[in-house]
Amino acid sequence: MFSAINKTLCAALLVGLAACGNADREGAVALLDESRSAVSSRNFVKAIELLDTINSRYRGQTEIRREALAVRAEAMEGIAMDSISAGDQALAEATLRVQNLEGRFRHVDSNVGLDGYYLPKDASDKVMTRTGIQPRVSDDGHFYIVANVQGRSIGLRAVRFADGGESTESASISPSRIIKVEGSEIASFTPEDLEGVGAWLQSHDGASKCTLLGSKGNIDVKITAELRRQLASCAAYSAALQARRLALVHREKYERMLATARDQLANLQQTPSQNE
Protein backbone atom coordinates (compact mmCIF):
# COMPACT_ATOMS: atom_id res chain seq x y z
CA MET A 1 0.00 0.00 0.00
CA PHE A 2 2.78 2.41 0.96
CA SER A 3 4.60 1.54 -2.25
CA ALA A 4 1.56 2.47 -4.30
CA ILE A 5 1.20 5.77 -2.42
CA ASN A 6 4.89 6.59 -3.01
CA LYS A 7 4.53 5.87 -6.70
CA THR A 8 1.51 8.14 -6.88
CA LEU A 9 3.32 10.95 -5.06
CA CYS A 10 6.38 10.62 -7.32
CA ALA A 11 4.23 10.70 -10.41
CA ALA A 12 2.43 13.80 -9.16
CA LEU A 13 5.76 15.44 -8.33
CA LEU A 14 7.15 14.69 -11.78
CA VAL A 15 4.05 16.10 -13.43
CA GLY A 16 4.37 19.23 -11.28
CA LEU A 17 8.04 19.67 -12.14
CA ALA A 18 7.34 19.17 -15.84
CA ALA A 19 4.57 21.76 -15.70
CA CYS A 20 6.86 24.19 -13.89
CA GLY A 21 9.64 23.56 -16.39
CA ASN A 22 7.29 24.19 -19.31
CA ALA A 23 6.06 27.41 -17.72
CA ASP A 24 9.66 28.60 -17.20
CA ARG A 25 10.55 27.80 -20.79
CA GLU A 26 7.50 29.61 -22.10
CA GLY A 27 8.32 32.63 -19.96
CA ALA A 28 11.94 32.68 -21.14
CA VAL A 29 10.92 32.28 -24.79
CA ALA A 30 8.42 35.12 -24.47
CA LEU A 31 11.11 37.44 -23.08
CA LEU A 32 13.55 36.36 -25.78
CA ASP A 33 11.00 37.10 -28.50
CA GLU A 34 10.28 40.48 -26.91
CA SER A 35 14.00 41.28 -26.80
CA ARG A 36 14.31 40.45 -30.50
CA SER A 37 11.44 42.81 -31.25
CA ALA A 38 13.14 45.51 -29.20
CA VAL A 39 16.34 45.09 -31.24
CA SER A 40 14.34 45.30 -34.47
CA SER A 41 12.79 48.58 -33.29
CA ARG A 42 16.26 49.83 -32.22
CA ASN A 43 15.28 49.92 -28.55
CA PHE A 44 18.58 48.35 -27.58
CA VAL A 45 18.52 49.32 -23.91
CA LYS A 46 15.14 47.64 -23.42
CA ALA A 47 16.49 44.54 -25.20
CA ILE A 48 19.39 44.32 -22.75
CA GLU A 49 17.03 44.72 -19.79
CA LEU A 50 14.83 41.85 -21.07
CA LEU A 51 17.85 39.62 -21.60
CA ASP A 52 19.09 40.38 -18.09
CA THR A 53 15.66 39.32 -16.80
CA ILE A 54 15.99 35.97 -18.59
CA ASN A 55 19.38 35.39 -16.93
CA SER A 56 18.15 36.27 -13.46
CA ARG A 57 14.67 34.72 -13.56
CA TYR A 58 15.22 31.59 -15.67
CA ARG A 59 18.74 30.44 -14.87
CA GLY A 60 17.78 26.82 -15.58
CA GLN A 61 16.82 27.59 -19.18
CA THR A 62 20.34 27.19 -20.55
CA GLU A 63 19.23 26.63 -24.14
CA ILE A 64 17.21 29.86 -24.21
CA ARG A 65 19.99 31.75 -22.48
CA ARG A 66 22.42 30.47 -25.11
CA GLU A 67 20.14 31.74 -27.88
CA ALA A 68 19.98 35.05 -26.08
CA LEU A 69 23.72 35.57 -26.44
CA ALA A 70 23.37 36.48 -30.11
CA VAL A 71 20.51 38.88 -29.38
CA ARG A 72 22.61 40.55 -26.66
CA ALA A 73 25.54 40.94 -29.06
CA GLU A 74 23.22 42.55 -31.63
CA ALA A 75 21.87 44.93 -28.99
CA MET A 76 25.38 45.86 -27.85
CA GLU A 77 26.37 46.44 -31.48
CA GLY A 78 23.39 48.77 -31.89
CA ILE A 79 24.16 50.70 -28.71
CA ALA A 80 27.78 51.11 -29.78
CA MET A 81 26.91 52.32 -33.29
CA ASP A 82 24.32 54.82 -32.01
CA SER A 83 26.75 56.09 -29.37
CA ILE A 84 29.57 56.47 -31.90
CA SER A 85 27.27 58.44 -34.19
CA ALA A 86 26.21 60.79 -31.40
CA GLY A 87 29.78 61.04 -30.14
CA ASP A 88 31.08 61.94 -33.60
CA GLN A 89 28.77 64.96 -33.65
CA ALA A 90 30.03 66.08 -30.24
CA LEU A 91 33.63 65.51 -31.37
CA ALA A 92 33.10 67.55 -34.53
CA GLU A 93 31.56 70.43 -32.56
CA ALA A 94 34.35 70.41 -29.96
CA THR A 95 37.04 70.21 -32.65
CA LEU A 96 35.53 73.21 -34.44
CA ARG A 97 35.54 75.18 -31.19
CA VAL A 98 39.19 74.31 -30.60
CA GLN A 99 40.13 75.31 -34.16
CA ASN A 100 38.33 78.63 -33.79
CA LEU A 101 40.19 79.43 -30.57
CA GLU A 102 43.67 77.96 -30.93
CA GLY A 103 44.83 80.69 -33.30
CA ARG A 104 44.41 83.22 -30.49
CA PHE A 105 46.98 81.49 -28.28
CA ARG A 106 50.72 81.00 -28.17
CA HIS A 107 52.69 78.36 -26.33
CA VAL A 108 55.16 79.30 -23.61
CA ASP A 109 57.91 76.79 -22.90
CA SER A 110 59.12 76.51 -19.33
CA ASN A 111 62.77 77.28 -18.71
CA VAL A 112 62.89 75.61 -15.29
CA GLY A 113 61.94 72.06 -16.20
CA LEU A 114 58.22 72.54 -15.58
CA ASP A 115 55.36 72.00 -18.03
CA GLY A 116 54.69 74.69 -20.56
CA TYR A 117 51.37 76.45 -21.01
CA TYR A 118 49.27 78.50 -23.43
CA LEU A 119 48.67 82.24 -23.18
CA PRO A 120 46.48 84.55 -25.24
CA LYS A 121 48.68 86.15 -27.87
CA ASP A 122 48.08 89.62 -26.44
CA ALA A 123 49.06 88.60 -22.89
CA SER A 124 52.25 90.23 -21.59
CA ASP A 125 55.11 88.06 -20.39
CA LYS A 126 55.91 90.76 -17.81
CA VAL A 127 52.54 90.74 -16.10
CA MET A 128 53.94 88.70 -13.20
CA THR A 129 56.40 91.45 -12.29
CA ARG A 130 53.60 93.33 -10.53
CA THR A 131 50.62 92.49 -8.35
CA GLY A 132 47.99 90.81 -10.47
CA ILE A 133 46.79 87.59 -12.04
CA GLN A 134 47.45 85.74 -15.27
CA PRO A 135 45.05 83.15 -16.74
CA ARG A 136 46.65 80.20 -18.50
CA VAL A 137 45.80 76.91 -20.20
CA SER A 138 48.04 73.97 -19.32
CA ASP A 139 49.57 71.63 -21.89
CA ASP A 140 46.89 69.08 -21.04
CA GLY A 141 44.13 71.62 -21.65
CA HIS A 142 43.17 72.80 -18.16
CA PHE A 143 42.36 76.36 -17.15
CA TYR A 144 44.35 77.73 -14.22
CA ILE A 145 45.39 81.09 -12.79
CA VAL A 146 48.70 82.35 -11.45
CA ALA A 147 48.46 85.15 -8.88
CA ASN A 148 51.29 87.43 -7.81
CA VAL A 149 51.49 89.74 -4.79
CA GLN A 150 54.47 91.97 -5.47
CA GLY A 151 56.58 93.16 -2.53
CA ARG A 152 54.07 92.13 0.15
CA SER A 153 53.11 89.12 2.22
CA ILE A 154 49.38 88.71 2.75
CA GLY A 155 49.27 84.95 3.28
CA LEU A 156 47.68 84.49 -0.14
CA ARG A 157 45.02 81.77 0.02
CA ALA A 158 42.29 82.39 -2.59
CA VAL A 159 41.12 84.55 -5.47
CA ARG A 160 37.65 86.08 -5.83
CA PHE A 161 35.93 87.64 -8.85
CA ALA A 162 33.01 90.04 -8.64
CA ASP A 163 30.45 91.29 -11.16
CA GLY A 164 28.21 93.77 -9.40
CA GLY A 165 26.52 91.89 -6.56
CA GLU A 166 27.54 88.46 -7.87
CA SER A 167 30.84 86.79 -7.15
CA THR A 168 32.73 83.52 -7.36
CA GLU A 169 35.73 82.35 -5.41
CA SER A 170 38.42 79.71 -5.70
CA ALA A 171 39.02 77.10 -3.05
CA SER A 172 41.54 78.03 -0.37
CA ILE A 173 45.06 76.73 -0.82
CA SER A 174 47.52 75.73 1.86
CA PRO A 175 50.49 77.96 2.78
CA SER A 176 52.85 75.27 1.48
CA ARG A 177 51.78 76.11 -2.05
CA ILE A 178 52.87 79.74 -1.81
CA ILE A 179 56.19 80.56 -3.46
CA LYS A 180 57.96 83.46 -1.77
CA VAL A 181 60.56 85.40 -3.74
CA GLU A 182 62.18 88.57 -2.39
CA GLY A 183 59.17 89.48 -0.26
CA SER A 184 56.63 88.64 -2.97
CA GLU A 185 54.10 85.79 -3.04
CA ILE A 186 53.19 83.70 -6.07
CA ALA A 187 50.60 80.93 -6.22
CA SER A 188 49.02 78.78 -8.92
CA PHE A 189 45.31 78.04 -8.56
CA THR A 190 44.68 74.68 -10.17
CA PRO A 191 41.61 73.48 -12.10
CA GLU A 192 40.43 71.78 -8.91
CA ASP A 193 40.82 75.05 -7.00
CA LEU A 194 38.89 76.89 -9.71
CA GLU A 195 36.00 74.47 -10.14
CA GLY A 196 33.10 76.46 -11.57
CA VAL A 197 35.12 79.69 -11.83
CA GLY A 198 35.87 79.32 -15.55
CA ALA A 199 32.21 78.85 -16.45
CA TRP A 200 31.29 81.82 -14.23
CA LEU A 201 33.81 84.06 -15.98
CA GLN A 202 32.44 83.08 -19.40
CA SER A 203 28.92 84.00 -18.35
CA HIS A 204 29.86 87.24 -16.53
CA ASP A 205 31.46 89.51 -19.09
CA GLY A 206 30.96 92.45 -16.75
CA ALA A 207 33.32 91.16 -14.05
CA SER A 208 35.36 94.18 -13.01
CA LYS A 209 37.14 93.26 -9.80
CA CYS A 210 39.43 90.49 -8.65
CA THR A 211 40.39 90.23 -5.00
CA LEU A 212 43.44 88.35 -3.81
CA LEU A 213 42.39 86.99 -0.44
CA GLY A 214 45.01 86.44 2.26
CA SER A 215 45.12 85.38 5.87
CA LYS A 216 46.71 88.75 6.72
CA GLY A 217 44.80 90.99 4.34
CA ASN A 218 43.26 91.34 0.89
CA ILE A 219 44.31 93.16 -2.27
CA ASP A 220 41.93 94.30 -5.02
CA VAL A 221 43.04 93.92 -8.62
CA LYS A 222 41.21 95.85 -11.34
CA ILE A 223 40.02 93.68 -14.19
CA THR A 224 40.65 95.64 -17.38
CA ALA A 225 38.80 94.88 -20.60
CA GLU A 226 41.96 93.15 -21.85
CA LEU A 227 42.27 90.94 -18.76
CA ARG A 228 38.55 90.16 -18.82
CA ARG A 229 38.89 89.00 -22.43
CA GLN A 230 41.93 86.89 -21.57
CA LEU A 231 40.15 85.21 -18.65
CA ALA A 232 37.13 84.33 -20.78
CA SER A 233 39.28 83.16 -23.69
CA CYS A 234 41.37 80.85 -21.51
CA ALA A 235 38.28 79.39 -19.86
CA ALA A 236 36.61 78.85 -23.25
CA TYR A 237 39.71 77.32 -24.83
CA SER A 238 40.13 74.94 -21.90
CA ALA A 239 36.45 73.94 -22.05
CA ALA A 240 36.75 73.21 -25.78
CA LEU A 241 39.92 71.14 -25.29
CA GLN A 242 38.32 69.13 -22.49
CA ALA A 243 35.15 68.57 -24.53
CA ARG A 244 37.26 67.24 -27.41
CA ARG A 245 39.22 64.98 -25.10
CA LEU A 246 36.04 63.56 -23.55
CA ALA A 247 34.53 63.02 -27.00
CA LEU A 248 37.62 61.08 -28.09
CA VAL A 249 37.49 58.94 -24.93
CA HIS A 250 33.77 58.33 -25.56
CA ARG A 251 34.45 57.24 -29.13
CA GLU A 252 37.28 54.92 -28.13
CA LYS A 253 35.06 53.29 -25.49
CA TYR A 254 32.25 52.51 -27.92
CA GLU A 255 34.61 51.43 -30.68
CA ARG A 256 35.89 48.77 -28.28
CA MET A 257 32.30 47.78 -27.44
CA LEU A 258 31.47 47.53 -31.15
CA ALA A 259 34.50 45.35 -31.86
CA THR A 260 33.65 43.06 -28.95
CA ALA A 261 30.01 42.71 -30.04
CA ARG A 262 30.98 41.88 -33.62
CA ASP A 263 33.56 39.35 -32.46
CA GLN A 264 30.88 37.67 -30.34
CA LEU A 265 28.46 37.57 -33.27
CA ALA A 266 31.12 36.07 -35.52
CA ASN A 267 31.99 33.40 -32.95
CA LEU A 268 28.33 32.52 -32.35
CA GLN A 269 27.71 32.17 -36.08
CA GLN A 270 30.69 29.78 -36.39
CA THR A 271 29.68 27.63 -33.43
CA PRO A 272 27.02 25.47 -35.20
CA SER A 273 29.34 24.52 -38.07
CA GLN A 274 32.13 23.63 -35.65
CA ASN A 275 29.80 21.26 -33.79
CA GLU A 276 28.58 19.44 -36.90
mmCIF file of C-alpha atoms in Angstrom, residues 80-173:
data_model
loop_
_atom_site.group_PDB
_atom_site.id
_atom_site.type_symbol
_atom_site.label_atom_id
_atom_site.label_comp_id
_atom_site.label_asym_id
_atom_site.label_seq_id
_atom_site.Cartn_x
_atom_site.Cartn_y
_atom_site.Cartn_z
ATOM 1 C CA ALA A 80 27.783 51.111 -29.782
ATOM 2 C CA MET A 81 26.907 52.318 -33.287
ATOM 3 C CA ASP A 82 24.323 54.821 -32.012
ATOM 4 C CA SER A 83 26.754 56.093 -29.366
ATOM 5 C CA ILE A 84 29.573 56.470 -31.896
ATOM 6 C CA SER A 85 27.271 58.437 -34.193
ATOM 7 C CA ALA A 86 26.206 60.788 -31.397
ATOM 8 C CA GLY A 87 29.781 61.040 -30.138
ATOM 9 C CA ASP A 88 31.079 61.944 -33.598
ATOM 10 C CA GLN A 89 28.768 64.958 -33.654
ATOM 11 C CA ALA A 90 30.027 66.084 -30.239
ATOM 12 C CA LEU A 91 33.625 65.508 -31.375
ATOM 13 C CA ALA A 92 33.097 67.552 -34.534
ATOM 14 C CA GLU A 93 31.562 70.430 -32.557
ATOM 15 C CA ALA A 94 34.354 70.413 -29.962
ATOM 16 C CA THR A 95 37.037 70.208 -32.651
ATOM 17 C CA LEU A 96 35.532 73.208 -34.440
ATOM 18 C CA ARG A 97 35.538 75.184 -31.194
ATOM 19 C CA VAL A 98 39.192 74.313 -30.600
ATOM 20 C CA GLN A 99 40.129 75.307 -34.157
ATOM 21 C CA ASN A 100 38.328 78.633 -33.794
ATOM 22 C CA LEU A 101 40.186 79.434 -30.574
ATOM 23 C CA GLU A 102 43.669 77.962 -30.934
ATOM 24 C CA GLY A 103 44.834 80.695 -33.297
ATOM 25 C CA ARG A 104 44.409 83.221 -30.486
ATOM 26 C CA PHE A 105 46.984 81.488 -28.284
ATOM 27 C CA ARG A 106 50.715 81.005 -28.175
ATOM 28 C CA HIS A 107 52.689 78.363 -26.326
ATOM 29 C CA VAL A 108 55.159 79.297 -23.613
ATOM 30 C CA ASP A 109 57.908 76.786 -22.904
ATOM 31 C CA SER A 110 59.116 76.510 -19.332
ATOM 32 C CA ASN A 111 62.774 77.283 -18.706
ATOM 33 C CA VAL A 112 62.888 75.613 -15.287
ATOM 34 C CA GLY A 113 61.940 72.059 -16.202
ATOM 35 C CA LEU A 114 58.217 72.540 -15.583
ATOM 36 C CA ASP A 115 55.363 71.997 -18.026
ATOM 37 C CA GLY A 116 54.686 74.690 -20.564
ATOM 38 C CA TYR A 117 51.366 76.454 -21.007
ATOM 39 C CA TYR A 118 49.265 78.499 -23.425
ATOM 40 C CA LEU A 119 48.666 82.235 -23.179
ATOM 41 C CA PRO A 120 46.475 84.553 -25.242
ATOM 42 C CA LYS A 121 48.682 86.150 -27.870
ATOM 43 C CA ASP A 122 48.081 89.622 -26.443
ATOM 44 C CA ALA A 123 49.062 88.599 -22.889
ATOM 45 C CA SER A 124 52.249 90.231 -21.587
ATOM 46 C CA ASP A 125 55.111 88.063 -20.386
ATOM 47 C CA LYS A 126 55.913 90.758 -17.810
ATOM 48 C CA VAL A 127 52.544 90.739 -16.098
ATOM 49 C CA MET A 128 53.942 88.704 -13.199
ATOM 50 C CA THR A 129 56.403 91.445 -12.288
ATOM 51 C CA ARG A 130 53.597 93.334 -10.525
ATOM 52 C CA THR A 131 50.617 92.490 -8.352
ATOM 53 C CA GLY A 132 47.990 90.806 -10.471
ATOM 54 C CA ILE A 133 46.794 87.586 -12.041
ATOM 55 C CA GLN A 134 47.450 85.743 -15.269
ATOM 56 C CA PRO A 135 45.046 83.147 -16.739
ATOM 57 C CA ARG A 136 46.650 80.201 -18.497
ATOM 58 C CA VAL A 137 45.803 76.911 -20.198
ATOM 59 C CA SER A 138 48.041 73.974 -19.323
ATOM 60 C CA ASP A 139 49.567 71.628 -21.888
ATOM 61 C CA ASP A 140 46.886 69.075 -21.043
ATOM 62 C CA GLY A 141 44.125 71.619 -21.651
ATOM 63 C CA HIS A 142 43.172 72.797 -18.159
ATOM 64 C CA PHE A 143 42.363 76.364 -17.148
ATOM 65 C CA TYR A 144 44.348 77.733 -14.222
ATOM 66 C CA ILE A 145 45.389 81.092 -12.790
ATOM 67 C CA VAL A 146 48.697 82.354 -11.446
ATOM 68 C CA ALA A 147 48.460 85.153 -8.879
ATOM 69 C CA ASN A 148 51.292 87.426 -7.813
ATOM 70 C CA VAL A 149 51.487 89.742 -4.793
ATOM 71 C CA GLN A 150 54.468 91.974 -5.471
ATOM 72 C CA GLY A 151 56.579 93.164 -2.534
ATOM 73 C CA ARG A 152 54.072 92.127 0.148
ATOM 74 C CA SER A 153 53.113 89.118 2.217
ATOM 75 C CA ILE A 154 49.385 88.712 2.749
ATOM 76 C CA GLY A 155 49.269 84.948 3.281
ATOM 77 C CA LEU A 156 47.676 84.488 -0.142
ATOM 78 C CA ARG A 157 45.020 81.775 0.017
ATOM 79 C CA ALA A 158 42.287 82.387 -2.591
ATOM 80 C CA VAL A 159 41.118 84.555 -5.474
ATOM 81 C CA ARG A 160 37.650 86.077 -5.830
ATOM 82 C CA PHE A 161 35.928 87.636 -8.852
ATOM 83 C CA ALA A 162 33.006 90.039 -8.644
ATOM 84 C CA ASP A 163 30.450 91.292 -11.159
ATOM 85 C CA GLY A 164 28.206 93.769 -9.404
ATOM 86 C CA GLY A 165 26.518 91.893 -6.559
ATOM 87 C CA GLU A 166 27.538 88.457 -7.874
ATOM 88 C CA SER A 167 30.841 86.786 -7.148
ATOM 89 C CA THR A 168 32.725 83.519 -7.362
ATOM 90 C CA GLU A 169 35.730 82.350 -5.414
ATOM 91 C CA SER A 170 38.423 79.712 -5.697
ATOM 92 C CA ALA A 171 39.018 77.100 -3.048
ATOM 93 C CA SER A 172 41.539 78.033 -0.368
ATOM 94 C CA ILE A 173 45.056 76.727 -0.821
#
